[in-house]
Amino acid sequence: MTAAQLAEELEVSVRTVYRDVEALAAAGVPLYGDAGHAGGYRLLDGYRTRLTGLTAAEAEVLFLAGAPGPAADLGLGPVLAAARLKLRAALPEPLREHADRISGRFHLDAPGWYAGADEVPHLPAVADAVWNNRVLDVIYRRWREPTDVRRRLEPYGLVLKAGRWYVVAGPGPRTFRVDQILELDALEEGFTRPDGFDLAAYWTAHQRDFHQRLHTTRAVVRLAPGVTLGRPVTAEEPAGPDGWVRATVPIESVEQAHGEFLRLGTGVEVLEPAELRRRIARTVAELAERYGNVAEAGGD
């Protein structure tokens, strides 16, 4: 069958067919494609998937991919546990040992250390709407005035990022934090997902655009050996004899960069912009005056 025929049969876009064929081929499914007017895709005659055909590495990855925390958030904790038990029972003994080993030695804990877990009471309802293509009527809290607004959402998918749940919804699409949904009403009204919408591709582009909008200003700094900022920097010249590097760093604002660079202590020197350098110098002078008597008492 051609890509166009498959797309019509499966009610998806031709682009989706191309993507899925590539994914199947990468997974080892013997699909073959012939070009030309009479060409198309063909599955090797007699091919069948077999659970017992799993390799040890594949069995390990399946159990490593299990995320009981997020599954519980979605209301699927018991379902995931049952599925894991059934999968384990179906595995041959050697692969079962591999699966038990990986489950006992690796654990996923998505949230960061210094942030409490978000309360997401509406997450199961949002997940149900995503799965069943149902429109949501919500009261959403945003950062600017007016803070609490009513929104009509067509939820395309959910994303878990650093322990925080986001729903990607139309029209737009746009991204909303699930924990900021104050009230939710799941409507009987349905919606149609945009043809060919790729959640992973959207999220990658969304993150890139977010960082570009966030870091609109630049600072020129000197960084001590081994000091990193957690984001790309552009070195303007090779490291000097002392190991320090002069680099250009994207920043959100003077206010944000002031706090960020102060946390690095003596590992950074701000050269530009002048306003940021002066502000850090004033803060350092105030700190020196405040703690000067402590240094004198210690004999340093």
Short mmCIF file of C-alpha atoms in Angstrom, two decimals:
data_model
loop_
_atom_site.label_atom_id
_atom_site.label_comp_id
_atom_site.label_asym_id
_atom_site.label_seq_id
_atom_site.Cartn_x
_atom_site.Cartn_y
_atom_site.Cartn_z
CA MET A 1 0.00 0.00 0.00
CA THR A 2 1.17 3.52 -0.71
CA ALA A 3 1.56 6.15 1.99
CA ALA A 4 -1.52 7.92 0.67
CA GLN A 5 -3.58 4.72 0.83
CA LEU A 6 -2.40 4.00 4.37
CA ALA A 7 -3.21 7.57 5.42
CA GLU A 8 -6.74 7.27 4.03
CA GLU A 9 -7.29 3.86 5.64
CA LEU A 10 -5.99 4.96 9.05
CA GLU A 11 -7.48 8.48 8.85
CA VAL A 12 -4.16 10.20 9.49
CA SER A 13 -1.88 12.45 7.47
CA VAL A 14 0.70 11.15 4.99
CA ARG A 15 3.38 12.77 7.14
CA THR A 16 2.19 10.68 10.10
CA VAL A 17 2.50 7.53 7.96
CA TYR A 18 6.09 8.42 7.05
CA ARG A 19 6.95 9.05 10.70
CA ASP A 20 5.34 5.83 11.92
CA VAL A 21 7.00 3.74 9.22
CA GLU A 22 10.39 5.11 10.29
CA ALA A 23 9.58 4.29 13.94
CA LEU A 24 8.51 0.73 13.07
CA ALA A 25 11.63 0.16 10.99
CA ALA A 26 13.82 1.47 13.83
CA ALA A 27 12.07 -1.00 16.17
CA GLY A 28 13.03 -3.90 13.91
CA VAL A 29 9.69 -4.44 12.14
CA PRO A 30 10.53 -5.71 8.59
CA LEU A 31 8.82 -3.04 6.49
CA TYR A 32 9.97 -2.51 2.94
CA GLY A 33 9.25 0.43 0.64
CA ASP A 34 9.34 0.44 -3.17
CA ALA A 35 9.46 3.77 -4.99
CA GLY A 36 7.67 4.56 -8.23
CA HIS A 37 4.11 4.61 -9.52
CA ALA A 38 3.44 0.97 -8.59
CA GLY A 39 5.43 1.11 -5.36
CA GLY A 40 4.37 1.17 -1.75
CA TYR A 41 5.08 -0.27 1.68
CA ARG A 42 5.13 -4.02 2.31
CA LEU A 43 5.40 -6.05 5.53
CA LEU A 44 7.49 -9.20 5.35
CA ASP A 45 5.15 -12.16 4.80
CA GLY A 46 4.49 -14.18 7.96
CA TYR A 47 5.92 -11.60 10.37
CA ARG A 48 4.45 -11.69 13.89
CA THR A 49 5.38 -9.90 17.09
CA ARG A 50 6.17 -12.17 20.02
CA LEU A 51 6.54 -11.11 23.64
CA THR A 52 8.93 -14.02 24.14
CA GLY A 53 11.10 -12.44 21.45
CA LEU A 54 12.18 -9.69 23.85
CA THR A 55 15.88 -9.40 24.43
CA ALA A 56 17.30 -8.93 27.93
CA ALA A 57 18.02 -5.26 27.20
CA GLU A 58 14.47 -4.69 25.91
CA ALA A 59 12.97 -6.28 29.03
CA GLU A 60 15.16 -4.09 31.25
CA VAL A 61 14.17 -0.92 29.41
CA LEU A 62 10.45 -1.73 29.73
CA PHE A 63 10.71 -1.96 33.50
CA LEU A 64 13.01 1.05 33.71
CA ALA A 65 10.45 3.09 31.75
CA GLY A 66 7.74 2.39 34.32
CA ALA A 67 6.98 5.58 36.25
CA PRO A 68 4.69 4.73 39.19
CA GLY A 69 4.61 8.32 40.48
CA PRO A 70 3.30 9.95 37.28
CA ALA A 71 0.99 6.98 36.67
CA ALA A 72 -0.51 7.46 40.13
CA ASP A 73 -0.99 11.19 39.40
CA LEU A 74 -2.98 10.22 36.31
CA GLY A 75 -5.09 7.74 38.28
CA LEU A 76 -3.40 4.80 36.56
CA GLY A 77 -1.29 3.46 39.43
CA PRO A 78 -3.21 0.17 39.84
CA VAL A 79 -3.34 -0.29 36.06
CA LEU A 80 0.42 0.13 35.73
CA ALA A 81 1.05 -2.28 38.61
CA ALA A 82 -1.23 -4.90 37.04
CA ALA A 83 0.41 -4.49 33.64
CA ARG A 84 3.88 -4.89 35.12
CA LEU A 85 2.82 -8.07 36.94
CA LYS A 86 1.35 -9.55 33.76
CA LEU A 87 4.41 -8.62 31.72
CA ARG A 88 6.72 -10.11 34.32
CA ALA A 89 4.70 -13.35 34.42
CA ALA A 90 4.88 -13.66 30.63
CA LEU A 91 8.66 -13.27 30.49
CA PRO A 92 10.94 -16.30 30.36
CA GLU A 93 12.83 -16.91 33.60
CA PRO A 94 16.18 -15.39 32.47
CA LEU A 95 14.49 -12.18 31.29
CA ARG A 96 12.42 -12.08 34.48
CA GLU A 97 15.64 -12.00 36.48
CA HIS A 98 16.91 -9.10 34.37
CA ALA A 99 13.64 -7.20 34.89
CA ASP A 100 13.72 -7.76 38.66
CA ARG A 101 17.31 -6.54 38.78
CA ILE A 102 16.55 -3.31 36.91
CA SER A 103 13.45 -2.63 39.06
CA GLY A 104 15.45 -3.09 42.23
CA ARG A 105 18.37 -0.89 41.21
CA PHE A 106 16.83 2.12 39.47
CA HIS A 107 14.11 4.46 40.71
CA LEU A 108 12.67 7.54 39.00
CA ASP A 109 11.94 10.59 41.17
CA ALA A 110 11.11 13.45 38.81
CA PRO A 111 10.65 16.52 41.08
CA GLY A 112 13.64 18.66 42.04
CA TRP A 113 15.10 18.78 45.55
CA TYR A 114 14.12 22.32 46.47
CA ALA A 115 10.52 22.38 45.30
CA GLY A 116 7.54 20.70 46.85
CA ALA A 117 5.30 18.54 44.71
CA ASP A 118 2.52 20.46 42.96
CA GLU A 119 -1.05 19.75 43.98
CA VAL A 120 -2.83 18.66 40.79
CA PRO A 121 -6.36 17.62 41.80
CA HIS A 122 -7.68 18.14 38.27
CA LEU A 123 -5.01 16.04 36.53
CA PRO A 124 -7.12 12.85 36.15
CA ALA A 125 -9.96 14.87 34.61
CA VAL A 126 -7.55 16.60 32.22
CA ALA A 127 -6.02 13.24 31.27
CA ASP A 128 -9.49 11.82 30.59
CA ALA A 129 -10.31 14.79 28.36
CA VAL A 130 -7.02 14.34 26.49
CA TRP A 131 -7.78 10.67 25.89
CA ASN A 132 -11.41 11.19 24.83
CA ASN A 133 -11.03 14.49 22.91
CA ARG A 134 -13.39 16.40 25.19
CA VAL A 135 -13.48 20.18 25.59
CA LEU A 136 -12.68 21.62 29.03
CA ASP A 137 -14.11 24.79 30.54
CA VAL A 138 -11.64 25.97 33.21
CA ILE A 139 -10.83 28.82 35.54
CA TYR A 140 -7.09 29.32 35.15
CA ARG A 141 -4.72 31.38 37.30
CA ARG A 142 -2.02 33.23 35.34
CA TRP A 143 0.76 35.55 36.48
CA ARG A 144 -0.57 38.83 35.03
CA GLU A 145 -3.76 40.77 35.74
CA PRO A 146 -6.50 39.72 35.68
CA THR A 147 -5.03 36.63 37.29
CA ASP A 148 -8.07 34.32 37.27
CA VAL A 149 -9.54 33.89 33.79
CA ARG A 150 -11.97 31.50 32.11
CA ARG A 151 -10.56 29.46 29.25
CA ARG A 152 -12.02 26.95 26.80
CA LEU A 153 -9.40 24.26 26.24
CA GLU A 154 -9.12 21.56 23.61
CA PRO A 155 -6.51 19.37 25.31
CA TYR A 156 -4.14 17.72 22.83
CA GLY A 157 -1.70 16.15 25.29
CA LEU A 158 0.02 16.15 28.69
CA VAL A 159 3.70 16.76 29.40
CA LEU A 160 5.55 16.02 32.64
CA LYS A 161 8.55 18.37 32.94
CA ALA A 162 10.77 18.30 36.05
CA GLY A 163 7.92 17.01 38.21
CA ARG A 164 5.40 19.55 36.91
CA TRP A 165 2.43 18.69 34.67
CA TYR A 166 1.51 20.80 31.65
CA VAL A 167 -1.40 20.45 29.24
CA VAL A 168 -0.95 21.49 25.63
CA ALA A 169 -4.32 22.69 24.36
CA GLY A 170 -5.93 24.47 21.46
CA PRO A 171 -6.76 26.75 20.02
CA GLY A 172 -3.22 27.80 19.28
CA PRO A 173 -1.98 25.48 20.64
CA ARG A 174 -0.84 26.94 23.98
CA THR A 175 0.67 25.51 27.16
CA PHE A 176 -1.00 25.60 30.58
CA ARG A 177 0.18 24.42 34.00
CA VAL A 178 -2.26 21.85 35.33
CA ASP A 179 -1.67 22.91 38.94
CA GLN A 180 -2.92 26.42 38.05
CA ILE A 181 -6.35 25.14 37.01
CA LEU A 182 -8.62 26.30 39.83
CA GLU A 183 -11.94 24.97 38.54
CA LEU A 184 -12.72 22.51 35.79
CA ASP A 185 -15.84 21.43 33.96
CA ALA A 186 -15.53 18.60 31.42
CA LEU A 187 -18.01 19.31 28.64
CA GLU A 188 -19.82 16.80 26.44
CA GLU A 189 -18.55 18.78 23.46
CA GLY A 190 -15.83 17.01 21.50
CA PHE A 191 -13.06 18.38 19.30
CA THR A 192 -10.81 17.17 16.50
CA ARG A 193 -7.05 17.14 17.03
CA PRO A 194 -5.13 18.99 14.30
CA ASP A 195 -4.05 16.58 11.60
CA GLY A 196 -0.45 15.57 12.11
CA PHE A 197 -0.02 17.29 15.49
CA ASP A 198 3.18 15.99 17.10
CA LEU A 199 3.25 16.58 20.87
CA ALA A 200 6.98 15.89 21.27
CA ALA A 201 7.91 18.19 18.38
CA TYR A 202 5.64 20.94 19.72
CA TRP A 203 7.17 20.70 23.20
CA THR A 204 10.72 20.91 21.84
CA ALA A 205 9.85 24.01 19.84
CA HIS A 206 7.95 25.50 22.80
CA GLN A 207 10.97 25.15 25.09
CA ARG A 208 13.29 26.68 22.49
CA ASP A 209 10.97 29.65 21.93
CA PHE A 210 10.48 30.09 25.68
CA HIS A 211 14.21 30.38 26.32
CA GLN A 212 14.63 32.76 23.38
CA ARG A 213 11.89 35.03 24.76
CA LEU A 214 13.20 34.74 28.30
CA HIS A 215 16.86 35.55 27.64
CA THR A 216 16.66 38.68 25.49
CA THR A 217 19.69 40.47 26.97
CA ARG A 218 23.39 39.59 27.09
CA ALA A 219 26.09 39.94 29.71
CA VAL A 220 29.85 39.67 29.28
CA VAL A 221 31.52 37.85 32.16
CA ARG A 222 34.75 36.14 33.21
CA LEU A 223 34.26 32.61 34.56
CA ALA A 224 36.66 30.77 36.83
CA PRO A 225 37.80 27.26 35.83
CA GLY A 226 35.01 24.72 36.32
CA VAL A 227 32.23 27.29 36.81
CA THR A 228 29.08 26.57 34.76
CA LEU A 229 25.79 28.42 34.43
CA GLY A 230 23.48 25.57 33.43
CA ARG A 231 22.92 26.98 29.92
CA PRO A 232 25.03 27.61 26.80
CA VAL A 233 27.61 30.41 26.90
CA THR A 234 29.72 31.76 24.07
CA ALA A 235 33.43 31.96 24.82
CA GLU A 236 34.91 35.12 23.26
CA GLU A 237 38.51 33.93 23.54
CA PRO A 238 40.50 30.92 24.80
CA ALA A 239 41.08 30.56 28.51
CA GLY A 240 43.90 32.68 29.92
CA PRO A 241 46.92 31.44 31.84
CA ASP A 242 44.85 31.46 35.03
CA GLY A 243 42.14 29.31 33.42
CA TRP A 244 39.51 32.04 33.43
CA VAL A 245 37.30 32.38 30.34
CA ARG A 246 35.72 35.56 28.95
CA ALA A 247 32.23 34.68 27.71
CA THR A 248 28.90 36.13 26.58
CA VAL A 249 25.90 34.89 28.56
CA PRO A 250 22.18 35.32 27.75
CA ILE A 251 20.28 36.82 30.69
CA GLU A 252 16.64 37.57 31.39
CA SER A 253 17.16 40.95 33.09
CA VAL A 254 19.62 42.85 35.30
CA GLU A 255 17.50 41.91 38.32
CA GLN A 256 17.56 38.19 37.53
CA ALA A 257 21.24 38.14 36.59
CA HIS A 258 22.19 40.04 39.76
CA GLY A 259 20.93 37.22 41.96
CA GLU A 260 22.21 34.46 39.68
CA PHE A 261 25.78 35.77 39.49
CA LEU A 262 25.98 36.56 43.19
CA ARG A 263 25.28 32.90 43.93
CA LEU A 264 28.49 32.02 42.08
CA GLY A 265 30.52 34.06 44.56
CA THR A 266 34.12 34.65 43.50
CA GLY A 267 33.76 32.31 40.51
CA VAL A 268 32.48 35.05 38.20
CA GLU A 269 33.30 38.66 37.32
CA VAL A 270 30.71 40.70 35.44
CA LEU A 271 32.19 43.06 32.83
CA GLU A 272 29.06 44.20 30.98
CA PRO A 273 26.48 45.67 31.10
CA ALA A 274 27.78 48.49 33.28
CA GLU A 275 24.51 48.70 35.23
CA LEU A 276 24.79 45.06 36.29
CA ARG A 277 28.46 45.42 37.24
CA ARG A 278 27.71 48.51 39.37
CA ARG A 279 24.79 46.81 41.09
CA ILE A 280 26.85 43.73 42.01
CA ALA A 281 29.69 45.99 43.22
CA ARG A 282 27.27 47.86 45.52
CA THR A 283 25.94 44.58 46.92
CA VAL A 284 29.44 43.25 47.51
CA ALA A 285 30.44 46.49 49.26
CA GLU A 286 27.39 46.27 51.54
CA LEU A 287 28.19 42.64 52.35
CA ALA A 288 31.82 43.50 53.08
CA GLU A 289 30.75 46.24 55.47
CA ARG A 290 28.22 43.95 57.16
CA TYR A 291 30.63 41.07 57.67
CA GLY A 292 33.82 43.06 58.10
CA ASN A 293 33.82 42.84 61.87
CA VAL A 294 33.46 39.03 61.65
CA ALA A 295 36.59 38.77 59.49
CA GLU A 296 38.52 41.01 61.90
CA ALA A 297 37.45 38.89 64.88
CA GLY A 298 38.73 35.79 63.11
CA GLY A 299 42.12 37.38 62.41
CA ASP A 300 41.75 37.20 58.59
#
